[in-house]
């Protein structure tokens, strides 16, 4: 199974208690309430489910779904 941009968006929305449609692809997710603990939790889930190899520092440096997608090996 391949991780997709929409799956990333849905998982982030779930972590934030938001509707996926309300989570932008190109804005800083920290501004929406995504903290380091949530990023780590999401990353661990994606590692387990999809074999993602990106590190926490990679995601924390640029917390945007559009930036994360290629780092996480996501297809469209």
mmCIF file of N, CA and C in Angstrom:
data_model
loop_
_atom_site.group_PDB
_atom_site.id
_atom_site.type_symbol
_atom_site.label_atom_id
_atom_site.label_comp_id
_atom_site.label_asym_id
_atom_site.label_seq_id
_atom_site.Cartn_x
_atom_site.Cartn_y
_atom_site.Cartn_z
ATOM 1 N N UNK A 1 0.842 -1.172 0.000
ATOM 2 C CA UNK A 1 0.000 0.000 0.000
ATOM 3 C C UNK A 1 0.894 1.243 0.000
ATOM 4 N N UNK A 2 0.499 2.238 -0.775
ATOM 5 C CA UNK A 2 1.275 3.460 -0.912
ATOM 6 C C UNK A 2 0.604 4.601 -0.161
ATOM 7 N N UNK A 3 1.397 5.357 0.533
ATOM 8 C CA UNK A 3 0.904 6.545 1.217
ATOM 9 C C UNK A 3 0.561 7.599 0.169
ATOM 10 N N UNK A 4 -0.563 8.261 0.323
ATOM 11 C CA UNK A 4 -0.984 9.298 -0.622
ATOM 12 C C UNK A 4 -1.070 10.654 0.076
ATOM 13 N N UNK A 5 -1.104 11.695 -0.723
ATOM 14 C CA UNK A 5 -1.266 13.043 -0.181
ATOM 15 C C UNK A 5 -2.582 13.133 0.592
ATOM 16 N N UNK A 6 -3.628 12.543 0.046
ATOM 17 C CA UNK A 6 -4.927 12.593 0.725
ATOM 18 C C UNK A 6 -4.917 11.832 2.053
ATOM 19 N N UNK A 7 -4.168 10.726 2.111
ATOM 20 C CA UNK A 7 -4.039 9.993 3.381
ATOM 21 C C UNK A 7 -3.281 10.839 4.408
ATOM 22 N N UNK A 8 -2.202 11.492 3.971
ATOM 23 C CA UNK A 8 -1.449 12.375 4.870
ATOM 24 C C UNK A 8 -2.374 13.464 5.399
ATOM 25 N N UNK A 9 -3.112 14.073 4.491
ATOM 26 C CA UNK A 9 -4.037 15.146 4.875
ATOM 27 C C UNK A 9 -5.096 14.638 5.859
ATOM 28 N N UNK A 10 -5.643 13.475 5.592
ATOM 29 C CA UNK A 10 -6.659 12.903 6.479
ATOM 30 C C UNK A 10 -6.076 12.582 7.851
ATOM 31 N N UNK A 11 -4.863 12.041 7.882
ATOM 32 C CA UNK A 11 -4.230 11.703 9.161
ATOM 33 C C UNK A 11 -3.907 12.964 9.968
ATOM 34 N N UNK A 12 -3.407 13.995 9.276
ATOM 35 C CA UNK A 12 -3.114 15.264 9.951
ATOM 36 C C UNK A 12 -4.410 15.874 10.485
ATOM 37 N N UNK A 13 -5.455 15.864 9.669
ATOM 38 C CA UNK A 13 -6.750 16.404 10.094
ATOM 39 C C UNK A 13 -7.265 15.667 11.321
ATOM 40 N N UNK A 14 -7.125 14.355 11.320
ATOM 41 C CA UNK A 14 -7.559 13.557 12.465
ATOM 42 C C UNK A 14 -6.781 13.948 13.726
ATOM 43 N N UNK A 15 -5.476 14.132 13.584
ATOM 44 C CA UNK A 15 -4.641 14.526 14.724
ATOM 45 C C UNK A 15 -5.033 15.900 15.264
ATOM 46 N N UNK A 16 -5.546 16.751 14.381
ATOM 47 C CA UNK A 16 -5.931 18.102 14.772
ATOM 48 C C UNK A 16 -7.402 18.235 15.130
ATOM 49 N N UNK A 17 -8.173 17.183 14.887
ATOM 50 C CA UNK A 17 -9.607 17.260 15.129
ATOM 51 C C UNK A 17 -10.312 18.145 14.121
ATOM 52 N N UNK A 18 -9.802 18.171 12.895
ATOM 53 C CA UNK A 18 -10.345 19.017 11.829
ATOM 54 C C UNK A 18 -10.878 18.167 10.688
ATOM 55 N N UNK A 19 -11.608 18.797 9.800
ATOM 56 C CA UNK A 19 -12.042 18.165 8.561
ATOM 57 C C UNK A 19 -10.869 18.227 7.583
ATOM 58 N N UNK A 20 -10.588 17.144 6.856
ATOM 59 C CA UNK A 20 -9.467 17.173 5.916
ATOM 60 C C UNK A 20 -9.522 18.338 4.922
ATOM 61 N N UNK A 21 -10.713 18.727 4.505
ATOM 62 C CA UNK A 21 -10.851 19.833 3.556
ATOM 63 C C UNK A 21 -10.373 21.157 4.144
ATOM 64 N N UNK A 22 -10.315 21.241 5.474
ATOM 65 C CA UNK A 22 -9.889 22.472 6.137
ATOM 66 C C UNK A 22 -8.386 22.525 6.394
ATOM 67 N N UNK A 23 -7.677 21.454 6.043
ATOM 68 C CA UNK A 23 -6.235 21.405 6.273
ATOM 69 C C UNK A 23 -5.528 21.713 4.946
ATOM 70 N N UNK A 24 -4.821 22.839 4.888
ATOM 71 C CA UNK A 24 -4.166 23.249 3.639
ATOM 72 C C UNK A 24 -2.941 22.393 3.326
ATOM 73 N N UNK A 25 -2.640 22.277 2.049
ATOM 74 C CA UNK A 25 -1.465 21.514 1.623
ATOM 75 C C UNK A 25 -0.196 22.355 1.662
ATOM 76 N N UNK A 26 -0.353 23.670 1.621
ATOM 77 C CA UNK A 26 0.808 24.541 1.436
ATOM 78 C C UNK A 26 1.002 25.567 2.545
ATOM 79 N N UNK A 27 0.495 25.270 3.731
ATOM 80 C CA UNK A 27 0.695 26.188 4.848
ATOM 81 C C UNK A 27 1.320 25.461 6.029
ATOM 82 N N UNK A 28 1.969 26.220 6.878
ATOM 83 C CA UNK A 28 2.650 25.683 8.043
ATOM 84 C C UNK A 28 1.635 25.062 9.001
ATOM 85 N N UNK A 29 1.757 23.767 9.221
ATOM 86 C CA UNK A 29 0.805 23.048 10.054
ATOM 87 C C UNK A 29 0.921 23.387 11.538
ATOM 88 N N UNK A 30 2.046 23.919 11.947
ATOM 89 C CA UNK A 30 2.205 24.350 13.331
ATOM 90 C C UNK A 30 1.209 25.479 13.622
ATOM 91 N N UNK A 31 0.967 26.315 12.614
ATOM 92 C CA UNK A 31 -0.013 27.399 12.765
ATOM 93 C C UNK A 31 -1.428 26.857 12.980
ATOM 94 N N UNK A 32 -1.660 25.604 12.618
ATOM 95 C CA UNK A 32 -2.963 24.969 12.783
ATOM 96 C C UNK A 32 -3.028 24.120 14.055
ATOM 97 N N UNK A 33 -1.940 24.117 14.815
ATOM 98 C CA UNK A 33 -1.937 23.403 16.084
ATOM 99 C C UNK A 33 -1.168 22.094 16.101
ATOM 100 N N UNK A 34 -0.496 21.764 15.003
ATOM 101 C CA UNK A 34 0.273 20.517 14.973
ATOM 102 C C UNK A 34 1.587 20.726 15.718
ATOM 103 N N UNK A 35 1.757 20.017 16.819
ATOM 104 C CA UNK A 35 2.971 20.151 17.612
ATOM 105 C C UNK A 35 3.910 18.972 17.370
ATOM 106 N N UNK A 36 5.069 19.025 18.012
ATOM 107 C CA UNK A 36 6.090 18.001 17.768
ATOM 108 C C UNK A 36 5.627 16.607 18.179
ATOM 109 N N UNK A 37 4.847 16.514 19.237
ATOM 110 C CA UNK A 37 4.351 15.200 19.675
ATOM 111 C C UNK A 37 3.442 14.605 18.602
ATOM 112 N N UNK A 38 2.565 15.414 18.050
ATOM 113 C CA UNK A 38 1.667 14.922 16.998
ATOM 114 C C UNK A 38 2.442 14.545 15.744
ATOM 115 N N UNK A 39 3.462 15.334 15.400
ATOM 116 C CA UNK A 39 4.282 14.994 14.230
ATOM 117 C C UNK A 39 4.943 13.638 14.452
ATOM 118 N N UNK A 40 5.494 13.423 15.634
ATOM 119 C CA UNK A 40 6.152 12.144 15.926
ATOM 120 C C UNK A 40 5.155 10.989 15.884
ATOM 121 N N UNK A 41 3.974 11.207 16.412
ATOM 122 C CA UNK A 41 2.942 10.166 16.400
ATOM 123 C C UNK A 41 2.536 9.823 14.972
ATOM 124 N N UNK A 42 2.318 10.851 14.148
ATOM 125 C CA UNK A 42 1.972 10.618 12.743
ATOM 126 C C UNK A 42 3.095 9.857 12.036
ATOM 127 N N UNK A 43 4.322 10.297 12.241
ATOM 128 C CA UNK A 43 5.465 9.670 11.588
ATOM 129 C C UNK A 43 5.593 8.201 11.973
ATOM 130 N N UNK A 44 5.426 7.897 13.238
ATOM 131 C CA UNK A 44 5.511 6.496 13.676
ATOM 132 C C UNK A 44 4.430 5.649 13.013
ATOM 133 N N UNK A 45 3.232 6.186 12.908
ATOM 134 C CA UNK A 45 2.153 5.464 12.227
ATOM 135 C C UNK A 45 2.480 5.221 10.764
ATOM 136 N N UNK A 46 2.995 6.235 10.097
ATOM 137 C CA UNK A 46 3.346 6.088 8.679
ATOM 138 C C UNK A 46 4.523 5.125 8.503
ATOM 139 N N UNK A 47 5.444 5.112 9.427
ATOM 140 C CA UNK A 47 6.555 4.143 9.357
ATOM 141 C C UNK A 47 6.011 2.720 9.468
ATOM 142 N N UNK A 48 5.104 2.531 10.400
ATOM 143 C CA UNK A 48 4.523 1.211 10.626
ATOM 144 C C UNK A 48 3.667 0.754 9.438
ATOM 145 N N UNK A 49 2.816 1.645 8.969
ATOM 146 C CA UNK A 49 1.862 1.281 7.913
ATOM 147 C C UNK A 49 2.448 1.289 6.507
ATOM 148 N N UNK A 50 3.368 2.211 6.255
ATOM 149 C CA UNK A 50 3.828 2.418 4.877
ATOM 150 C C UNK A 50 5.338 2.288 4.689
ATOM 151 N N UNK A 51 6.068 1.986 5.756
ATOM 152 C CA UNK A 51 7.516 1.838 5.641
ATOM 153 C C UNK A 51 8.250 3.132 5.369
ATOM 154 N N UNK A 52 7.677 4.244 5.788
ATOM 155 C CA UNK A 52 8.290 5.557 5.597
ATOM 156 C C UNK A 52 9.634 5.602 6.315
ATOM 157 N N UNK A 53 10.618 6.228 5.684
ATOM 158 C CA UNK A 53 11.953 6.317 6.276
ATOM 159 C C UNK A 53 12.353 7.734 6.649
ATOM 160 N N UNK A 54 11.521 8.724 6.367
ATOM 161 C CA UNK A 54 11.837 10.119 6.704
ATOM 162 C C UNK A 54 12.018 10.260 8.205
ATOM 163 N N UNK A 55 12.829 11.217 8.587
ATOM 164 C CA UNK A 55 13.063 11.463 10.002
ATOM 165 C C UNK A 55 12.226 12.618 10.528
ATOM 166 N N UNK A 56 12.118 12.677 11.842
ATOM 167 C CA UNK A 56 11.358 13.740 12.477
ATOM 168 C C UNK A 56 11.880 15.113 12.075
ATOM 169 N N UNK A 57 13.199 15.289 12.062
ATOM 170 C CA UNK A 57 13.787 16.593 11.732
ATOM 171 C C UNK A 57 13.379 17.045 10.333
ATOM 172 N N UNK A 58 13.256 16.097 9.402
ATOM 173 C CA UNK A 58 12.843 16.435 8.035
ATOM 174 C C UNK A 58 11.445 17.042 8.033
ATOM 175 N N UNK A 59 10.540 16.456 8.814
ATOM 176 C CA UNK A 59 9.164 16.930 8.850
ATOM 177 C C UNK A 59 9.037 18.206 9.674
ATOM 178 N N UNK A 60 9.742 18.273 10.773
ATOM 179 C CA UNK A 60 9.646 19.439 11.650
ATOM 180 C C UNK A 60 10.220 20.695 10.992
ATOM 181 N N UNK A 61 11.208 20.521 10.125
ATOM 182 C CA UNK A 61 11.837 21.667 9.479
ATOM 183 C C UNK A 61 10.871 22.416 8.569
ATOM 184 N N UNK A 62 10.008 21.699 7.893
ATOM 185 C CA UNK A 62 9.031 22.299 6.964
ATOM 186 C C UNK A 62 7.690 21.602 7.141
ATOM 187 N N UNK A 63 6.911 21.981 8.144
ATOM 188 C CA UNK A 63 5.654 21.289 8.430
ATOM 189 C C UNK A 63 4.512 21.684 7.477
ATOM 190 N N UNK A 64 4.648 21.263 6.232
ATOM 191 C CA UNK A 64 3.619 21.481 5.218
ATOM 192 C C UNK A 64 3.372 20.159 4.505
ATOM 193 N N UNK A 65 2.130 19.829 4.272
ATOM 194 C CA UNK A 65 1.808 18.561 3.610
ATOM 195 C C UNK A 65 2.454 18.485 2.232
ATOM 196 N N UNK A 66 2.428 19.585 1.496
ATOM 197 C CA UNK A 66 3.029 19.598 0.158
ATOM 198 C C UNK A 66 4.525 19.321 0.166
ATOM 199 N N UNK A 67 5.198 19.712 1.232
ATOM 200 C CA UNK A 67 6.633 19.441 1.385
ATOM 201 C C UNK A 67 6.838 18.014 1.888
ATOM 202 N N UNK A 68 5.971 17.589 2.782
ATOM 203 C CA UNK A 68 6.095 16.240 3.361
ATOM 204 C C UNK A 68 5.884 15.139 2.345
ATOM 205 N N UNK A 69 4.938 15.323 1.434
ATOM 206 C CA UNK A 69 4.538 14.243 0.527
ATOM 207 C C UNK A 69 5.727 13.559 -0.145
ATOM 208 N N UNK A 70 6.619 14.282 -0.823
ATOM 209 C CA UNK A 70 7.748 13.583 -1.442
ATOM 210 C C UNK A 70 8.715 12.984 -0.418
ATOM 211 N N UNK A 71 8.878 13.640 0.727
ATOM 212 C CA UNK A 71 9.754 13.093 1.775
ATOM 213 C C UNK A 71 9.232 11.773 2.301
ATOM 214 N N UNK A 72 7.900 11.639 2.309
ATOM 215 C CA UNK A 72 7.261 10.428 2.821
ATOM 216 C C UNK A 72 7.030 9.393 1.727
ATOM 217 N N UNK A 73 7.435 9.718 0.500
ATOM 218 C CA UNK A 73 7.268 8.780 -0.608
ATOM 219 C C UNK A 73 5.824 8.669 -1.075
ATOM 220 N N UNK A 74 5.058 9.733 -0.866
ATOM 221 C CA UNK A 74 3.634 9.692 -1.191
ATOM 222 C C UNK A 74 3.379 9.899 -2.675
ATOM 223 N N UNK A 75 2.464 9.108 -3.193
ATOM 224 C CA UNK A 75 1.948 9.335 -4.529
ATOM 225 C C UNK A 75 0.782 10.293 -4.434
ATOM 226 N N UNK A 76 0.247 10.688 -5.562
ATOM 227 C CA UNK A 76 -0.859 11.658 -5.553
ATOM 228 C C UNK A 76 -2.171 11.027 -5.306
#
